[in-house]
Amino acid sequence: MHELLEKDRVYAAVDLLFLTVRERRLYLLLSRRENEPCAGYAALPGRMIGLSESAEETAAVLENEMLPGAGAYMEQLYTFSDVHRDARGRVITIAYFALIPYQRLERLLPSTKMRLYEIDTRAEEPVLTDEEGKRLAKSDLAFDHARIIQTCVNRLKGKIGYTDISLRLLSDDKRFTMVELEGIFEAVTGQEADKSNFRRFIRSRFEDSGIITALRQTEKQTRGRPALLYRWNREA
Amino acid sequence: MHELLEKDRVYAAVDLLFLTVRERRLYLLLSRRENEPCAGYAALPGRMIGLSESAEETAAVLENEMLPGAGAYMEQLYTFSDVHRDARGRVITIAYFALIPYQRLERLLPSTKMRLYEIDTRAEEPVLTDEEGKRLAKSDLAFDHARIIQTCVNRLKGKIGYTDISLRLLSDDKRFTMVELEGIFEAVTGQEADKSNFRRFIRSRFEDSGIITALRQTEKQTRGRPALLYRWNREA
DNA sequence: CCAAAAGTGTTGGTCGTACACCCATGC
DNA sequence: GCATGGGTGTACGACCAACACTTTTGG
């Protein structure tokens, strides 16, 4: 089976970048394409836009299809429209990124065909590595997905400093520690931050405006000193 | 005459926001729609994406159709896909903004049907005014174009501080004065800057990195002290 | 009591803001 | 010579990076 596209018209699709952070590393979900074109290549999940749904709605449908119950935070990334980006025909794609806490994603992983790929964000161009530690070349990616991923990482690097996207990746729904949040920044920006400066930065951005609140509780009895907990007062 | 769209497919179009700055004010080019739907409403120029052109190419074709020789700097803004945004059928639009120096636009104005509308960027929501000083209500705009314009102004406000889009609006191709550039910032941000601080800001952004160079020349014999000229060393 | 992890404090430099001041020209 | 518009200088506070330090736990 193989989707047949008419040759004389333009199609519109949505591609999704499911992103998560685990232990100071950024991960992306890709599946192996089973059909031509690009059979065997790693690819972002995609879906044609239906007649009676907006691109945002298509993205939600696609999320539900690929990772039901993910409840990810989504944002439009960019629209890619190169004439020859899809060998099946003329397909324009509106890419969205979907941020999902790893804690939540973990439970959904067994029931999806997609696999986690680590994104090394330190270099100019992001480097993808599969679960066996094997590097994924750009030519192993279907269509123009390498370019889409690069655009996405750049966007995240740019926006993490002045938006709340970092909070959307926090594991627990309400409580978190500064070290966790720092790990998310580190994963996205690809460089480690100074503890003290990081806390000051977060406080001035989020605590002063009431977005997060310091709690009087500590948790996570591991080895060292227990970490203070913060609460994210999410509105939306 | 009236374009007929099939009911069972999704179309993709490009809408363009031609923007310019004249005397510390931001202006947008709109035309009056002659056909249904939204006949008589003010609208952004738009065009369906052809089979063998990318959205960027469609934008270039549209530019050439509406303002031949404009040579504007273009950038993708956002993609709008609400199901009912166009009464003719299902049309998704990829919006681009096109920045054009007023000096160049002036010569092209007589041969276009589009009209200049001032955008007051001081309020939360931009306020449009036509050449007679009459305010354009949001309901006077076709389709979802009010929303598109608002998105564009917000984007420009955000990007003017850390990109070179301000330079793309400078009148002469090579030389400019600080006062001119300051006027562009004022038009876009909607608030006036301190002269001294503005110069420092521009120097640290553009002069230190070699993007602009201070010349030893002065020009513009008007009334007061003649202004120093700078040169924009554009690469692309 | 030592290592490990979390959290705090200090300091020097840079940057943004507000404001006052000086310069070159036309009339 | 004075109004006009262009350009400069300074001073203060806020903020940022780097680094050293203290606190609280487990073993």
mmCIF file of C-alpha atoms in Angstrom, chain B residues 29-215:
data_model
loop_
_atom_site.group_PDB
_atom_site.id
_atom_site.type_symbol
_atom_site.label_atom_id
_atom_site.label_comp_id
_atom_site.label_asym_id
_atom_site.label_seq_id
_atom_site.Cartn_x
_atom_site.Cartn_y
_atom_site.Cartn_z
ATOM 1 C CA LEU B 29 0.115 48.271 1.363
ATOM 2 C CA LEU B 30 -3.454 47.028 0.983
ATOM 3 C CA SER B 31 -5.792 46.852 -1.980
ATOM 4 C CA ARG B 32 -9.558 47.010 -2.171
ATOM 5 C CA ARG B 33 -11.093 43.692 -3.073
ATOM 6 C CA GLU B 34 -13.201 43.914 -6.199
ATOM 7 C CA ASN B 35 -14.766 40.479 -6.074
ATOM 8 C CA GLU B 36 -16.684 38.396 -3.611
ATOM 9 C CA PRO B 37 -16.042 37.324 -1.004
ATOM 10 C CA CYS B 38 -15.199 40.442 0.977
ATOM 11 C CA ALA B 39 -15.770 42.740 -2.026
ATOM 12 C CA GLY B 40 -14.933 46.295 -1.035
ATOM 13 C CA TYR B 41 -12.842 45.236 1.933
ATOM 14 C CA ALA B 42 -9.179 46.100 2.271
ATOM 15 C CA ALA B 43 -6.966 43.077 1.763
ATOM 16 C CA LEU B 44 -3.390 41.882 1.584
ATOM 17 C CA PRO B 45 -2.226 40.817 -1.879
ATOM 18 C CA GLY B 46 -2.441 37.065 -2.230
ATOM 19 C CA ARG B 47 -1.893 34.329 -4.769
ATOM 20 C CA MET B 48 -2.369 30.600 -5.034
ATOM 21 C CA ILE B 49 0.811 28.553 -4.908
ATOM 22 C CA GLY B 50 1.596 27.110 -8.311
ATOM 23 C CA LEU B 51 2.372 23.464 -8.892
ATOM 24 C CA SER B 52 6.004 24.006 -9.658
ATOM 25 C CA GLU B 53 6.964 26.779 -7.297
ATOM 26 C CA SER B 54 7.822 26.898 -3.632
ATOM 27 C CA ALA B 55 5.997 29.327 -1.389
ATOM 28 C CA GLU B 56 9.050 31.600 -1.552
ATOM 29 C CA GLU B 57 8.840 31.553 -5.322
ATOM 30 C CA THR B 58 5.133 32.284 -5.225
ATOM 31 C CA ALA B 59 5.885 35.222 -2.969
ATOM 32 C CA ALA B 60 8.425 36.473 -5.509
ATOM 33 C CA VAL B 61 5.930 36.086 -8.353
ATOM 34 C CA LEU B 62 3.307 37.908 -6.345
ATOM 35 C CA GLU B 63 5.750 40.683 -5.583
ATOM 36 C CA ASN B 64 6.500 41.034 -9.263
ATOM 37 C CA GLU B 65 2.824 41.079 -10.079
ATOM 38 C CA MET B 66 1.880 43.712 -7.531
ATOM 39 C CA LEU B 67 5.028 45.846 -7.335
ATOM 40 C CA PRO B 68 7.413 44.962 -10.155
ATOM 41 C CA GLY B 69 10.969 45.926 -9.334
ATOM 42 C CA ALA B 70 10.380 46.272 -5.623
ATOM 43 C CA GLY B 71 13.250 43.939 -4.731
ATOM 44 C CA ALA B 72 11.926 43.643 -1.209
ATOM 45 C CA TYR B 73 13.510 41.653 1.566
ATOM 46 C CA MET B 74 11.139 38.812 2.388
ATOM 47 C CA GLU B 75 10.727 36.481 5.291
ATOM 48 C CA GLN B 76 8.128 33.888 6.183
ATOM 49 C CA LEU B 77 5.794 35.133 8.896
ATOM 50 C CA TYR B 78 3.345 32.382 9.815
ATOM 51 C CA THR B 79 0.855 29.996 8.259
ATOM 52 C CA PHE B 80 -2.839 30.575 8.826
ATOM 53 C CA SER B 81 -5.183 27.678 8.314
ATOM 54 C CA ASP B 82 -8.525 28.265 9.994
ATOM 55 C CA VAL B 83 -11.157 26.255 8.196
ATOM 56 C CA HIS B 84 -13.466 29.176 7.535
ATOM 57 C CA ARG B 85 -10.898 31.885 6.890
ATOM 58 C CA ASP B 86 -11.879 32.080 3.199
ATOM 59 C CA ALA B 87 -15.491 31.796 2.117
ATOM 60 C CA ARG B 88 -14.528 30.516 -1.351
ATOM 61 C CA GLY B 89 -13.273 27.234 0.002
ATOM 62 C CA ARG B 90 -10.532 25.676 2.009
ATOM 63 C CA VAL B 91 -7.510 27.950 1.632
ATOM 64 C CA ILE B 92 -4.443 27.847 3.806
ATOM 65 C CA THR B 93 -2.192 30.855 3.528
ATOM 66 C CA ILE B 94 1.496 31.227 4.180
ATOM 67 C CA ALA B 95 2.115 34.849 5.038
ATOM 68 C CA TYR B 96 5.377 36.614 4.197
ATOM 69 C CA PHE B 97 6.412 40.106 5.091
ATOM 70 C CA ALA B 98 8.251 42.159 2.466
ATOM 71 C CA LEU B 99 10.339 45.115 3.590
ATOM 72 C CA ILE B 100 10.882 47.838 1.048
ATOM 73 C CA PRO B 101 12.636 51.211 1.451
ATOM 74 C CA TYR B 102 10.162 54.027 0.979
ATOM 75 C CA GLN B 103 12.440 55.772 -1.505
ATOM 76 C CA ARG B 104 12.141 52.795 -3.819
ATOM 77 C CA LEU B 105 8.454 52.204 -3.152
ATOM 78 C CA GLU B 106 7.590 55.824 -3.944
ATOM 79 C CA ARG B 107 8.452 55.391 -7.620
ATOM 80 C CA LEU B 108 6.341 52.252 -7.877
ATOM 81 C CA LEU B 109 3.240 53.618 -6.186
ATOM 82 C CA PRO B 110 1.656 55.253 -9.263
ATOM 83 C CA SER B 111 1.513 51.941 -11.089
ATOM 84 C CA THR B 112 -0.125 49.868 -8.377
ATOM 85 C CA LYS B 113 -3.690 49.665 -7.192
ATOM 86 C CA MET B 114 -2.555 49.145 -3.647
ATOM 87 C CA ARG B 115 -2.762 51.993 -1.171
ATOM 88 C CA LEU B 116 -0.639 52.917 1.794
ATOM 89 C CA TYR B 117 -2.083 52.512 5.265
ATOM 90 C CA GLU B 118 -0.306 53.845 8.286
ATOM 91 C CA ILE B 119 0.104 51.397 11.139
ATOM 92 C CA ASP B 120 0.122 52.877 14.610
ATOM 93 C CA THR B 121 2.206 50.414 16.553
ATOM 94 C CA ARG B 122 1.908 52.091 19.938
ATOM 95 C CA ALA B 123 -1.167 50.258 21.161
ATOM 96 C CA GLU B 124 -1.434 46.538 21.909
ATOM 97 C CA GLU B 125 -3.363 46.010 18.705
ATOM 98 C CA PRO B 126 -2.064 47.900 15.686
ATOM 99 C CA VAL B 127 -4.356 50.646 14.366
ATOM 100 C CA LEU B 128 -4.606 51.197 10.603
ATOM 101 C CA THR B 129 -5.314 54.579 9.056
ATOM 102 C CA ASP B 130 -5.803 55.352 5.370
ATOM 103 C CA GLU B 131 -4.350 58.284 3.473
ATOM 104 C CA GLU B 132 -7.279 60.514 4.382
ATOM 105 C CA GLY B 133 -6.669 59.831 8.038
ATOM 106 C CA LYS B 134 -9.699 57.591 8.373
ATOM 107 C CA ARG B 135 -9.267 54.702 10.729
ATOM 108 C CA LEU B 136 -9.713 51.229 9.303
ATOM 109 C CA ALA B 137 -11.714 48.997 11.620
ATOM 110 C CA LYS B 138 -10.808 45.342 11.946
ATOM 111 C CA SER B 139 -14.111 44.547 10.293
ATOM 112 C CA ASP B 140 -13.035 46.509 7.198
ATOM 113 C CA LEU B 141 -10.318 43.951 6.547
ATOM 114 C CA ALA B 142 -10.922 40.888 4.414
ATOM 115 C CA PHE B 143 -10.622 37.311 5.662
ATOM 116 C CA ASP B 144 -8.384 36.961 8.722
ATOM 117 C CA HIS B 145 -6.074 39.703 7.536
ATOM 118 C CA ALA B 146 -6.427 41.744 10.714
ATOM 119 C CA ARG B 147 -4.963 38.838 12.622
ATOM 120 C CA ILE B 148 -2.188 38.410 10.087
ATOM 121 C CA ILE B 149 -1.241 42.071 10.381
ATOM 122 C CA GLN B 150 -1.198 41.866 14.141
ATOM 123 C CA THR B 151 1.029 38.794 14.026
ATOM 124 C CA CYS B 152 3.356 40.626 11.664
ATOM 125 C CA VAL B 153 3.704 43.732 13.807
ATOM 126 C CA ASN B 154 4.435 41.611 16.845
ATOM 127 C CA ARG B 155 7.058 39.670 14.940
ATOM 128 C CA LEU B 156 8.754 42.833 13.726
ATOM 129 C CA LYS B 157 8.758 44.329 17.203
ATOM 130 C CA GLY B 158 10.411 41.199 18.465
ATOM 131 C CA LYS B 159 12.981 40.803 15.733
ATOM 132 C CA ILE B 160 14.067 44.398 15.192
ATOM 133 C CA GLY B 161 16.266 44.283 18.277
ATOM 134 C CA TYR B 162 18.428 41.318 17.329
ATOM 135 C CA THR B 163 18.385 41.105 13.529
ATOM 136 C CA ASP B 164 19.169 43.444 10.661
ATOM 137 C CA ILE B 165 15.608 43.961 9.447
ATOM 138 C CA SER B 166 15.868 47.646 10.338
ATOM 139 C CA LEU B 167 18.610 48.061 7.734
ATOM 140 C CA ARG B 168 16.364 46.538 5.070
ATOM 141 C CA LEU B 169 14.089 49.553 5.404
ATOM 142 C CA LEU B 170 16.789 52.186 4.942
ATOM 143 C CA SER B 171 16.115 54.512 2.065
ATOM 144 C CA ASP B 172 19.373 54.703 0.179
ATOM 145 C CA ASP B 173 21.041 51.494 -0.819
ATOM 146 C CA LYS B 174 24.306 52.226 0.902
ATOM 147 C CA ARG B 175 24.394 55.365 3.021
ATOM 148 C CA PHE B 176 22.242 56.407 5.910
ATOM 149 C CA THR B 177 22.247 58.506 9.041
ATOM 150 C CA MET B 178 21.574 57.441 12.601
ATOM 151 C CA VAL B 179 18.491 59.615 12.697
ATOM 152 C CA GLU B 180 16.999 57.731 9.764
ATOM 153 C CA LEU B 181 17.653 54.393 11.399
ATOM 154 C CA GLU B 182 16.238 55.667 14.664
ATOM 155 C CA GLY B 183 13.060 56.616 12.804
ATOM 156 C CA ILE B 184 12.716 53.050 11.588
ATOM 157 C CA PHE B 185 13.017 51.679 15.084
ATOM 158 C CA GLU B 186 10.512 54.208 16.314
ATOM 159 C CA ALA B 187 8.041 53.306 13.576
ATOM 160 C CA VAL B 188 8.248 49.607 14.325
ATOM 161 C CA THR B 189 8.399 49.604 18.102
ATOM 162 C CA GLY B 190 6.008 52.486 18.571
ATOM 163 C CA GLN B 191 8.126 54.200 21.155
ATOM 164 C CA GLU B 192 10.846 56.778 20.850
ATOM 165 C CA ALA B 193 14.400 56.037 21.844
ATOM 166 C CA ASP B 194 17.062 58.144 23.500
ATOM 167 C CA LYS B 195 19.490 59.441 20.868
ATOM 168 C CA SER B 196 22.653 58.668 22.740
ATOM 169 C CA ASN B 197 21.581 55.256 23.923
ATOM 170 C CA PHE B 198 20.297 54.346 20.480
ATOM 171 C CA ARG B 199 23.667 55.083 18.905
ATOM 172 C CA ARG B 200 25.475 52.976 21.465
ATOM 173 C CA PHE B 201 23.027 50.149 20.871
ATOM 174 C CA ILE B 202 23.466 50.252 17.104
ATOM 175 C CA ARG B 203 27.227 50.487 17.328
ATOM 176 C CA SER B 204 27.539 47.479 19.596
ATOM 177 C CA ARG B 205 25.197 45.486 17.377
ATOM 178 C CA PHE B 206 26.341 46.494 13.911
ATOM 179 C CA GLU B 207 29.510 48.529 13.881
ATOM 180 C CA ASP B 208 31.665 46.288 16.049
ATOM 181 C CA SER B 209 30.800 43.319 13.851
ATOM 182 C CA GLY B 210 31.514 45.233 10.661
ATOM 183 C CA ILE B 211 27.944 45.275 9.370
ATOM 184 C CA ILE B 212 27.975 49.052 9.244
ATOM 185 C CA THR B 213 30.870 51.509 8.996
ATOM 186 C CA ALA B 214 30.975 55.144 10.023
ATOM 187 C CA LEU B 215 32.050 57.365 7.147
#
